[in-house]
CSV table of C-alpha atoms and ligand atoms in Angstrom, one decimal:
chain,number,residue,atom,x,y,z
A,1129,MET,CA,0.3,-0.2,-0.1
A,1130,ASN,CA,2.7,2.6,0.9
A,1131,SER,CA,5.2,1.5,-1.9
A,1132,LEU,CA,4.7,3.9,-5.0
A,1133,PRO,CA,7.3,4.0,-7.3
A,1134,VAL,CA,8.3,7.1,-9.0
A,1135,LEU,CA,10.3,8.2,-12.1
A,1136,ARG,CA,12.0,11.8,-12.2
A,1137,ASP,CA,12.8,13.2,-15.6
A,1138,ALA,CA,10.9,10.3,-17.5
A,1139,TYR,CA,9.6,10.0,-21.0
A,1140,LEU,CA,6.4,7.9,-21.8
A,1141,VAL,CA,5.6,6.7,-25.3
A,1142,MET,CA,1.8,5.7,-26.4
A,1143,ARG,CA,1.3,4.3,-29.8
A,1144,ASP,CA,-2.4,3.5,-31.1
A,1145,GLY,CA,-3.9,3.5,-27.2
A,1146,ILE,CA,-1.3,1.8,-25.6
A,1147,ILE,CA,1.7,2.6,-23.3
A,1148,GLU,CA,4.6,1.0,-25.4
A,1149,GLY,CA,7.4,2.1,-22.8
A,1150,PHE,CA,8.4,4.2,-20.6
A,1151,GLY,CA,11.7,5.2,-18.6
A,1152,PRO,CA,14.8,7.7,-17.7
A,1153,MET,CA,14.9,10.5,-20.1
A,1154,SER,CA,18.5,9.4,-20.6
A,1155,GLU,CA,17.4,6.2,-22.5
A,1156,LEU,CA,15.1,7.5,-24.9
A,1157,LYS,CA,16.0,6.6,-28.0
A,1158,ASP,CA,16.4,9.7,-30.8
A,1159,GLU,CA,14.1,7.5,-33.4
A,1160,LYS,CA,11.4,8.0,-30.9
A,1161,LEU,CA,12.4,12.0,-30.7
A,1162,ASP,CA,12.7,12.2,-34.4
A,1163,ASN,CA,8.9,10.6,-35.4
A,1164,ASP,CA,6.7,12.7,-36.8
A,1165,VAL,CA,4.2,10.7,-36.2
A,1166,LEU,CA,4.3,11.1,-32.7
A,1167,VAL,CA,2.7,14.2,-31.1
A,1168,GLU,CA,4.8,15.4,-27.9
A,1169,LEU,CA,3.8,16.7,-24.9
A,1170,ASP,CA,6.1,18.7,-23.0
A,1171,CYS,CA,5.2,17.4,-19.1
A,1172,SER,CA,8.6,19.5,-17.5
A,1173,ASN,CA,8.0,20.2,-13.7
A,1174,ARG,CA,4.4,18.2,-14.0
A,1175,LEU,CA,3.5,14.7,-12.8
A,1176,VAL,CA,1.9,12.0,-15.4
A,1177,LEU,CA,0.1,9.9,-13.1
A,1178,PRO,CA,-2.5,6.6,-14.2
A,1179,SER,CA,-6.1,7.4,-14.5
A,1180,TYR,CA,-8.1,6.8,-11.6
A,1181,CYS,CA,-10.2,3.7,-11.5
A,1182,ASP,CA,-14.0,4.0,-10.0
A,1183,SER,CA,-15.1,0.9,-9.2
A,1184,HIS,CA,-17.9,1.3,-7.3
A,1185,THR,CA,-20.6,4.1,-9.0
A,1186,HIS,CA,-24.4,4.2,-10.0
A,1187,LEU,CA,-23.9,7.2,-12.1
A,1188,VAL,CA,-26.6,6.3,-14.8
A,1189,PHE,CA,-29.6,8.0,-13.1
A,1190,ALA,CA,-32.8,10.8,-13.6
A,1191,GLY,CA,-33.5,13.0,-11.1
A,1192,THR,CA,-31.9,14.6,-8.6
A,1193,ARG,CA,-32.3,14.6,-4.4
A,1194,GLU,CA,-31.7,17.4,-2.9
A,1195,LYS,CA,-34.8,17.5,-1.1
A,1196,GLU,CA,-33.9,14.5,0.8
A,1197,PHE,CA,-30.4,16.5,1.8
A,1198,VAL,CA,-32.6,18.9,3.3
A,1199,ASP,CA,-34.2,16.6,5.2
A,1200,ARG,CA,-31.2,15.1,6.6
A,1201,ILE,CA,-29.8,18.6,7.6
A,1202,ASN,CA,-33.3,19.0,9.3
A,1203,GLY,CA,-32.8,15.5,11.4
A,1204,LEU,CA,-33.8,12.7,8.9
A,1205,SER,CA,-31.7,10.1,8.6
A,1206,TYR,CA,-30.8,8.1,5.5
A,1207,GLU,CA,-33.0,5.1,6.6
A,1208,GLU,CA,-35.9,7.1,7.7
A,1209,ILE,CA,-35.8,8.3,4.6
A,1210,ALA,CA,-36.0,5.4,2.7
A,1211,GLN,CA,-38.9,3.7,5.0
A,1212,ARG,CA,-40.8,6.7,3.6
A,1213,GLY,CA,-40.6,5.8,0.5
A,1214,GLY,CA,-37.5,8.0,-0.2
A,1215,GLY,CA,-34.0,7.1,-1.3
A,1216,ILE,CA,-33.8,4.8,-4.0
A,1217,LEU,CA,-37.3,4.3,-4.1
A,1218,ASN,CA,-37.6,7.7,-5.2
A,1219,SER,CA,-34.9,7.5,-7.4
A,1220,ALA,CA,-36.9,4.5,-9.2
A,1221,LEU,CA,-39.5,6.3,-9.5
A,1222,MET,CA,-38.0,9.0,-11.6
A,1223,ILE,CA,-36.1,6.4,-13.6
A,1224,GLU,CA,-39.3,4.7,-14.9
A,1225,SER,CA,-40.6,7.5,-16.7
A,1226,CYS,CA,-37.1,8.5,-18.3
A,1227,SER,CA,-36.2,7.2,-21.9
A,1228,GLU,CA,-33.2,5.3,-22.6
A,1229,GLU,CA,-32.2,8.2,-24.7
A,1230,GLU,CA,-32.1,10.8,-22.0
A,1231,LEU,CA,-30.9,8.3,-19.2
A,1232,PHE,CA,-27.8,8.0,-21.9
A,1233,ASN,CA,-27.2,11.8,-22.2
A,1234,SER,CA,-27.2,12.3,-18.9
A,1235,ALA,CA,-25.1,9.3,-17.6
A,1236,MET,CA,-22.6,10.6,-20.8
A,1237,SER,CA,-22.1,14.1,-19.7
A,1238,ARG,CA,-21.7,12.8,-15.9
A,1239,LEU,CA,-18.9,10.6,-17.2
A,1240,HIS,CA,-17.4,13.5,-19.3
A,1241,GLU,CA,-17.1,15.2,-16.1
A,1242,VAL,CA,-15.3,12.6,-14.0
A,1243,ALA,CA,-12.8,12.0,-17.1
A,1244,MET,CA,-12.1,16.2,-16.5
A,1245,GLN,CA,-11.4,14.7,-13.0
A,1246,GLY,CA,-8.7,12.3,-14.2
A,1247,THR,CA,-11.0,9.0,-14.1
A,1248,GLY,CA,-10.3,6.7,-17.0
A,1249,ALA,CA,-12.4,3.5,-15.7
A,1250,VAL,CA,-15.9,2.8,-14.0
A,1251,GLU,CA,-18.0,0.7,-12.3
A,1252,ILE,CA,-21.6,1.7,-13.0
A,1253,LYS,CA,-24.3,-0.5,-11.6
A,1254,SER,CA,-28.1,-0.7,-12.4
A,1255,GLY,CA,-30.2,-0.7,-9.3
A,1256,TYR,CA,-32.5,2.5,-9.9
A,1257,GLY,CA,-35.0,0.1,-12.3
A,1258,LEU,CA,-36.3,-2.6,-9.5
A,1259,THR,CA,-38.8,-4.2,-12.1
A,1260,THR,CA,-37.5,-6.5,-14.9
A,1261,GLU,CA,-38.0,-3.2,-17.5
A,1262,THR,CA,-36.4,-0.7,-16.3
A,1263,GLU,CA,-33.2,-2.6,-14.8
A,1264,LEU,CA,-33.0,-4.2,-18.5
A,1265,LYS,CA,-33.3,-0.6,-19.6
A,1266,MET,CA,-30.5,0.8,-17.4
A,1267,LEU,CA,-28.3,-2.2,-17.9
A,1268,ARG,CA,-28.8,-1.3,-21.9
A,1269,VAL,CA,-27.9,2.3,-21.6
A,1270,ILE,CA,-24.9,1.1,-19.7
A,1271,ARG,CA,-23.8,-1.4,-23.0
A,1272,ARG,CA,-24.2,1.9,-24.9
A,1273,ILE,CA,-21.8,3.8,-22.7
A,1274,LYS,CA,-19.1,1.1,-23.1
A,1275,LYS,CA,-19.3,1.0,-26.5
A,1276,ASP,CA,-19.0,5.2,-27.0
A,1277,SER,CA,-17.0,6.1,-24.0
A,1278,PRO,CA,-13.1,6.3,-24.3
A,1279,MET,CA,-13.5,4.8,-20.6
A,1280,VAL,CA,-12.9,1.5,-19.3
A,1281,ILE,CA,-16.6,0.4,-18.0
A,1282,LYS,CA,-18.2,-2.5,-16.3
A,1283,ALA,CA,-21.7,-3.0,-15.9
A,1284,THR,CA,-23.3,-4.5,-12.4
A,1285,PHE,CA,-26.6,-5.9,-11.9
A,1286,LEU,CA,-28.2,-4.4,-8.5
A,1287,GLY,CA,-31.3,-6.0,-8.8
A,1288,ALA,CA,-31.4,-6.1,-4.9
A,1289,HIS,CA,-30.9,-2.6,-4.2
A,1290,ALA,CA,-33.9,-1.9,-2.2
A,1291,MET,CA,-37.4,-3.6,-1.9
A,1292,PRO,CA,-40.2,-2.1,-3.9
A,1293,GLN,CA,-42.6,-1.3,-1.7
A,1294,LYS,CA,-45.7,-3.8,-3.4
A,1295,TYR,CA,-43.1,-6.5,-2.3
A,1296,CYS,CA,-42.9,-5.4,0.9
A,1297,ASP,CA,-45.0,-8.3,2.5
A,1298,ASP,CA,-43.8,-10.8,0.3
A,1299,ARG,CA,-40.1,-10.2,0.1
A,1300,GLN,CA,-39.5,-13.4,-1.3
A,1301,LYS,CA,-41.6,-12.6,-4.5
A,1302,TYR,CA,-39.3,-10.0,-5.4
A,1303,ILE,CA,-36.3,-12.4,-4.9
A,1304,GLU,CA,-37.5,-15.0,-7.1
A,1305,MET,CA,-38.4,-12.4,-10.0
A,1306,ILE,CA,-34.4,-10.8,-9.8
A,1307,ILE,CA,-33.4,-14.9,-10.2
A,1308,HIS,CA,-36.1,-15.9,-12.3
A,1309,GLU,CA,-36.5,-13.3,-14.6
A,1310,MET,CA,-34.0,-10.8,-14.5
A,1311,LEU,CA,-30.7,-12.6,-14.1
A,1312,PRO,CA,-31.6,-14.9,-17.0
A,1313,VAL,CA,-32.1,-12.3,-19.6
A,1314,ILE,CA,-28.9,-10.5,-18.4
A,1315,ALA,CA,-26.9,-13.4,-19.0
A,1316,ALA,CA,-28.7,-14.2,-22.5
A,1317,GLU,CA,-27.8,-10.7,-23.5
A,1318,GLU,CA,-24.4,-10.6,-21.5
A,1319,LEU,CA,-25.6,-7.2,-20.4
A,1320,ALA,CA,-23.6,-7.6,-17.1
A,1321,ASP,CA,-19.8,-8.4,-15.8
A,1322,TYR,CA,-21.3,-8.7,-11.8
A,1323,ILE,CA,-23.8,-8.9,-9.6
A,1324,ASP,CA,-24.4,-6.9,-6.2
A,1325,VAL,CA,-26.8,-7.1,-3.5
A,1326,PHE,CA,-27.3,-3.8,-0.9
A,1327,CYS,CA,-26.6,-6.1,2.1
A,1328,ASP,CA,-27.6,-3.9,5.2
A,1329,LYS,CA,-30.1,-3.0,7.9
A,1330,GLY,CA,-33.1,-2.2,6.4
A,1331,PHE,CA,-32.4,-3.9,3.0
A,1332,TYR,CA,-31.3,-7.0,2.1
A,1333,THR,CA,-30.2,-9.8,4.9
A,1334,PRO,CA,-27.1,-11.6,4.3
A,1335,LEU,CA,-29.8,-14.8,3.6
A,1336,GLU,CA,-31.6,-13.1,1.0
A,1337,THR,CA,-28.0,-12.0,-0.4
A,1338,GLU,CA,-26.6,-15.9,-0.5
A,1339,GLN,CA,-29.7,-16.7,-2.8
A,1340,ILE,CA,-29.0,-14.5,-5.0
A,1341,LEU,CA,-25.2,-14.5,-5.2
A,1342,MET,CA,-25.5,-18.3,-5.3
A,1343,ALA,CA,-28.2,-17.8,-8.8
A,1344,GLY,CA,-26.1,-14.8,-10.3
A,1345,VAL,CA,-22.4,-17.0,-9.8
A,1346,LYS,CA,-25.0,-19.6,-11.9
A,1347,TYR,CA,-24.9,-17.2,-14.7
A,1348,GLY,CA,-21.2,-16.3,-14.5
A,1349,LEU,CA,-21.4,-12.9,-12.6
A,1350,ARG,CA,-19.1,-12.5,-9.5
A,1351,PRO,CA,-20.2,-10.8,-6.8
A,1352,LYS,CA,-19.7,-7.2,-5.8
A,1353,ILE,CA,-21.0,-6.5,-2.8
A,1354,HIS,CA,-22.3,-3.4,-0.7
A,1355,ALA,CA,-21.9,-4.4,3.4
A,1356,ASN,CA,-22.1,-2.7,6.3
A,1357,GLU,CA,-22.6,0.9,5.5
A,1358,LEU,CA,-25.5,1.3,8.3
A,1359,GLY,CA,-24.2,-1.3,10.3
A,1360,PHE,CA,-22.9,-4.7,11.0
A,1361,THR,CA,-25.0,-6.8,8.4
A,1362,GLY,CA,-23.0,-10.0,7.7
A,1363,GLY,CA,-22.3,-8.6,4.3
A,1364,VAL,CA,-18.8,-9.0,4.6
A,1365,GLN,CA,-19.0,-12.9,5.8
A,1366,VAL,CA,-21.4,-13.6,2.9
A,1367,GLY,CA,-19.3,-11.9,0.6
A,1368,VAL,CA,-16.0,-13.7,1.2
A,1369,LYS,CA,-18.1,-16.6,1.4
A,1370,TYR,CA,-19.1,-16.2,-2.4
A,1371,ASN,CA,-15.6,-15.3,-3.5
A,1372,ALA,CA,-16.6,-11.3,-4.0
A,1373,LEU,CA,-14.5,-9.2,-6.1
A,1374,SER,CA,-14.9,-6.8,-3.4
A,1375,VAL,CA,-16.6,-5.4,-0.8
A,1376,ASP,CA,-17.6,-2.0,-0.6
A,1377,HIS,CA,-18.4,0.8,2.0
A,1378,LEU,CA,-17.3,-1.3,5.2
A,1379,ASP,CA,-18.3,2.3,6.9
A,1380,TYR,CA,-18.8,-0.4,9.8
A,1381,LEU,CA,-15.4,-3.2,10.4
A,1382,SER,CA,-14.9,-5.5,13.2
A,1383,SER,CA,-11.8,-6.6,14.1
A,1384,GLU,CA,-13.3,-10.3,13.1
A,1385,GLU,CA,-14.3,-9.1,9.2
A,1386,ILE,CA,-10.5,-7.9,9.0
A,1387,GLN,CA,-9.3,-11.3,10.0
A,1388,THR,CA,-12.3,-12.4,7.7
A,1389,LEU,CA,-10.9,-10.3,4.4
A,1390,LYS,CA,-7.5,-11.7,5.2
A,1391,GLY,CA,-5.7,-14.0,2.8
A,1392,THR,CA,-9.3,-13.7,0.4
A,1393,GLU,CA,-9.4,-12.6,-3.3
A,1394,THR,CA,-11.9,-9.9,-1.9
A,1395,MET,CA,-10.9,-6.3,-2.5
A,1396,PRO,CA,-12.0,-4.1,0.7
A,1397,THR,CA,-13.2,-1.3,-1.0
A,1398,VAL,CA,-14.2,2.0,1.3
A,1399,LEU,CA,-16.4,4.8,-0.1
A,1400,PRO,CA,-15.5,8.4,1.5
A,1401,GLY,CA,-18.2,10.3,-0.6
A,1402,SER,CA,-21.1,8.9,1.5
A,1403,ALA,CA,-19.7,8.6,4.4
A,1404,PHE,CA,-19.1,12.2,4.4
A,1405,PHE,CA,-22.1,13.1,2.6
A,1406,LEU,CA,-24.5,11.2,4.9
A,1407,GLY,CA,-22.2,11.7,8.0
A,1408,LEU,CA,-21.4,8.1,8.5
A,1409,PRO,CA,-18.4,6.5,10.7
A,1410,TYR,CA,-15.1,6.4,9.0
A,1411,SER,CA,-14.0,2.6,8.1
A,1412,PRO,CA,-11.0,1.6,10.4
A,1413,VAL,CA,-8.5,2.1,7.0
A,1414,ARG,CA,-5.5,2.4,9.3
A,1415,GLU,CA,-6.1,-1.3,11.2
A,1416,MET,CA,-7.1,-2.7,7.9
A,1417,ILE,CA,-3.7,-1.9,6.6
A,1418,SER,CA,-1.9,-2.7,9.8
A,1419,ALA,CA,-3.8,-5.5,9.1
A,1420,GLY,CA,-2.1,-6.7,5.8
A,1421,LEU,CA,-4.9,-5.9,3.8
A,1422,PRO,CA,-5.1,-3.9,0.9
A,1423,VAL,CA,-7.5,-1.3,0.5
A,1424,ALA,CA,-9.1,0.2,-2.7
A,1425,LEU,CA,-11.1,3.5,-2.6
A,1426,ALA,CA,-13.9,4.7,-4.9
A,1427,SER,CA,-16.6,7.5,-5.2
A,1428,ASP,CA,-20.5,5.7,-5.1
A,1429,TYR,CA,-21.1,8.3,-7.4
A,1430,ASN,CA,-24.9,8.2,-7.1
A,1431,PRO,CA,-28.2,10.8,-6.7
A,1432,GLY,CA,-28.6,10.0,-2.9
A,1433,SER,CA,-25.5,9.4,-0.7
A,1434,SER,CA,-22.5,10.7,-2.9
A,1435,PRO,CA,-23.6,12.9,-5.8
A,1436,SER,CA,-20.1,13.3,-6.8
A,1437,GLY,CA,-17.4,11.1,-8.8
A,1438,ASN,CA,-14.6,13.2,-8.0
A,1439,MET,CA,-11.4,10.6,-7.5
A,1440,ASN,CA,-9.4,13.8,-6.3
A,1441,PHE,CA,-11.9,14.6,-3.4
A,1442,MET,CA,-11.7,10.6,-2.1
A,1443,SER,CA,-8.3,10.4,-2.7
A,1444,ALA,CA,-8.0,13.2,-0.3
A,1445,MET,CA,-10.7,12.2,2.0
A,1446,GLY,CA,-8.5,9.0,2.4
A,1447,CYS,CA,-5.6,10.9,3.3
A,1448,ILE,CA,-7.7,13.7,5.8
A,1449,LYS,CA,-10.4,11.5,7.1
A,1450,TYR,CA,-9.2,8.0,7.0
A,1451,LYS,CA,-4.9,8.8,7.7
A,1452,MET,CA,-3.8,7.0,4.6
A,1453,THR,CA,-0.6,8.7,3.4
A,1454,PRO,CA,-0.5,9.8,-0.2
A,1455,GLU,CA,1.2,6.7,-1.7
A,1456,GLU,CA,-1.5,4.4,0.1
A,1457,ALA,CA,-4.5,7.1,-1.5
A,1458,ILE,CA,-2.9,6.9,-4.7
A,1459,ASN,CA,-2.8,2.8,-4.9
A,1460,ALA,CA,-6.3,2.9,-3.7
A,1461,THR,CA,-7.4,5.1,-6.6
A,1462,THR,CA,-5.5,3.6,-9.0
A,1463,ILE,CA,-4.1,-0.1,-9.1
A,1464,ASN,CA,-6.3,-1.5,-5.9
A,1465,ALA,CA,-9.6,-0.1,-7.4
A,1466,ALA,CA,-8.4,-1.5,-11.2
A,1467,TYR,CA,-8.2,-4.9,-9.3
A,1468,ALA,CA,-12.0,-4.0,-7.7
A,1469,MET,CA,-13.3,-3.4,-11.0
A,1470,GLY,CA,-11.5,-6.2,-13.0
A,1471,VAL,CA,-9.3,-4.5,-14.9
A,1472,GLU,CA,-6.0,-4.7,-13.3
A,1473,GLY,CA,-4.6,-6.0,-16.2
A,1474,ILE,CA,-5.5,-3.2,-18.2
A,1475,CYS,CA,-5.4,0.1,-15.8
A,1476,GLY,CA,-4.4,1.5,-13.0
A,1477,SER,CA,-0.9,1.5,-13.5
A,1478,ILE,CA,1.8,2.9,-16.0
A,1479,CYS,CA,3.0,-0.2,-17.3
A,1480,THR,CA,4.0,-1.5,-21.0
A,1481,GLY,CA,1.3,-3.1,-22.5
A,1482,LYS,CA,-1.8,-0.9,-20.5
A,1483,MET,CA,-3.8,1.3,-21.8
A,1484,GLY,CA,-2.7,4.7,-22.6
A,1485,ASN,CA,-5.0,6.4,-19.6
A,1486,VAL,CA,-3.1,8.8,-18.2
A,1487,PHE,CA,-3.1,12.2,-16.6
A,1488,ILE,CA,-0.9,15.3,-17.0
A,1489,THR,CA,-1.0,17.8,-13.5
A,1490,LYS,CA,-0.4,21.3,-14.2
A,1491,GLU,CA,3.3,22.4,-12.3
A,1492,LEU,CA,3.5,20.7,-9.2
A,1493,PRO,CA,6.4,20.3,-6.6
A,1494,GLY,CA,5.2,16.6,-6.2
A,1495,TYR,CA,2.0,14.3,-5.7
A,1496,ALA,CA,1.0,14.8,-2.3
A,1497,ASN,CA,-0.1,18.5,-3.2
A,1498,ILE,CA,-2.9,16.7,-5.2
A,1499,PRO,CA,-4.9,15.9,-1.8
A,1500,TYR,CA,-3.7,18.5,-0.3
A,1501,HIS,CA,-5.0,20.9,-2.2
A,1502,TYR,CA,-8.0,19.1,-1.7
A,1503,ALA,CA,-10.7,20.7,-4.0
A,1504,SER,CA,-8.7,22.1,-6.4
A,1505,ASN,CA,-8.6,20.7,-9.9
A,1506,LEU,CA,-5.1,20.3,-10.6
A,1507,ILE,CA,-5.4,18.6,-13.9
A,1508,GLU,CA,-4.0,20.4,-16.9
A,1509,THR,CA,-4.2,17.2,-19.7
A,1510,ILE,CA,-6.5,14.1,-20.0
A,1511,ILE,CA,-5.4,11.1,-22.0
A,1512,LEU,CA,-7.6,8.4,-22.5
A,1513,ASP,CA,-7.0,5.6,-24.7
A,1514,GLY,CA,-3.7,7.4,-26.2
A,1515,GLU,CA,-5.7,10.3,-27.3
A,1516,ILE,CA,-5.9,13.8,-25.2
A,1517,ILE,CA,-9.3,14.7,-24.5
B,504,NIG,O1,-23.8,2.8,-2.4
B,504,NIG,N1,-25.7,2.1,-0.6
B,504,NIG,C1,-26.5,1.5,-1.8
B,504,NIG,N2,-26.4,2.5,-2.4
B,504,NIG,C2,-26.2,3.9,-2.7
B,504,NIG,C3,-27.0,4.7,-2.4
B,504,NIG,C4,-27.9,4.8,-3.6
B,504,NIG,C5,-29.1,6.1,-3.3
B,504,NIG,O2,-29.2,6.6,-2.2
B,504,NIG,O3,-29.6,6.1,-4.1
B,504,NIG,C6,-24.6,3.7,-2.2
B,504,NIG,O4,-24.7,4.6,-0.4
B,505,FE,FE1,-23.4,1.9,-3.7
């Protein structure tokens, strides 16, 4: 977590969207310098970093929820708002009447916003549909984004995000619908890479989560789950049991759960945006790192609990509130987050053969300036897929 290799006075060559080579400037061969096919950028006194990977977002949504924001200021809790039919159910209501075209356009503009803030890969969840038709609509929008965006995109099916009000007295009926109606179509049309469940207080129980994950795994969807945002919910244990790629939130995390995560292939992922926005306790990241766990940081970009996808801010939060070193925060938002969304082979570090996704800062004395200036945008140039954006 704390080792971050840095090259000073270095070159980096990309060709056809791929990193072809890098190293000390003194080793840059003349043929590269004289090559008029290459576009040359002078990065003197600047930093070149691998683009951020945001391994947990809900950035396909319709409408905003500032009314709930004000309700919380006036004393209601996130759970109370959800119990009154607000929260996720409110977003579900707004998305139902929204066309695929509108959803696509608004999501693309959010993606453009986060690209300008240094993000190069994004995982996007469904979960505001909560009916077969609208969950599929969301996943089709994500599929279209995959085709049209220069960013690397992964899709996660989150049919079990909230319990639709009409199934409150027969929860199993909705779960059966996820398993027997939604999943077969999603698998047949290859609409998702991962499956997620909001395993938390007032949402899905570990037993319900287990049923859904088991069904997802049968269709080849690896779990990436929401756990321990609102309490100690058993989500970490279920996630590990089903070899989840990541367990996310962890605002509550016991020493036993830290031990449960040790030696597994599951990436503990902390979401500073929602902890900050909802005033949740901050995950014991220092304890996790001391115990030998890796940590990823992601934005959770969504209209209810984290209306921002700014990964500069997430890494600053990592340093300021979770006491991560700048090295740890950079690793958590790049290579570890890449792992948490299954793209570590092509993103998350500057490495020969990986995608040409980097950002170049303004003139800066060092990388600690990025989290230090926590609300500034210090990025000057964005390169995605080898192209300047
Ligand atoms: O990760 N926790 C569940 N899902 C989101 C919140 C979604 C919403 O409130 O719309 C989250 O915080
Ligand atoms: Fe989330």
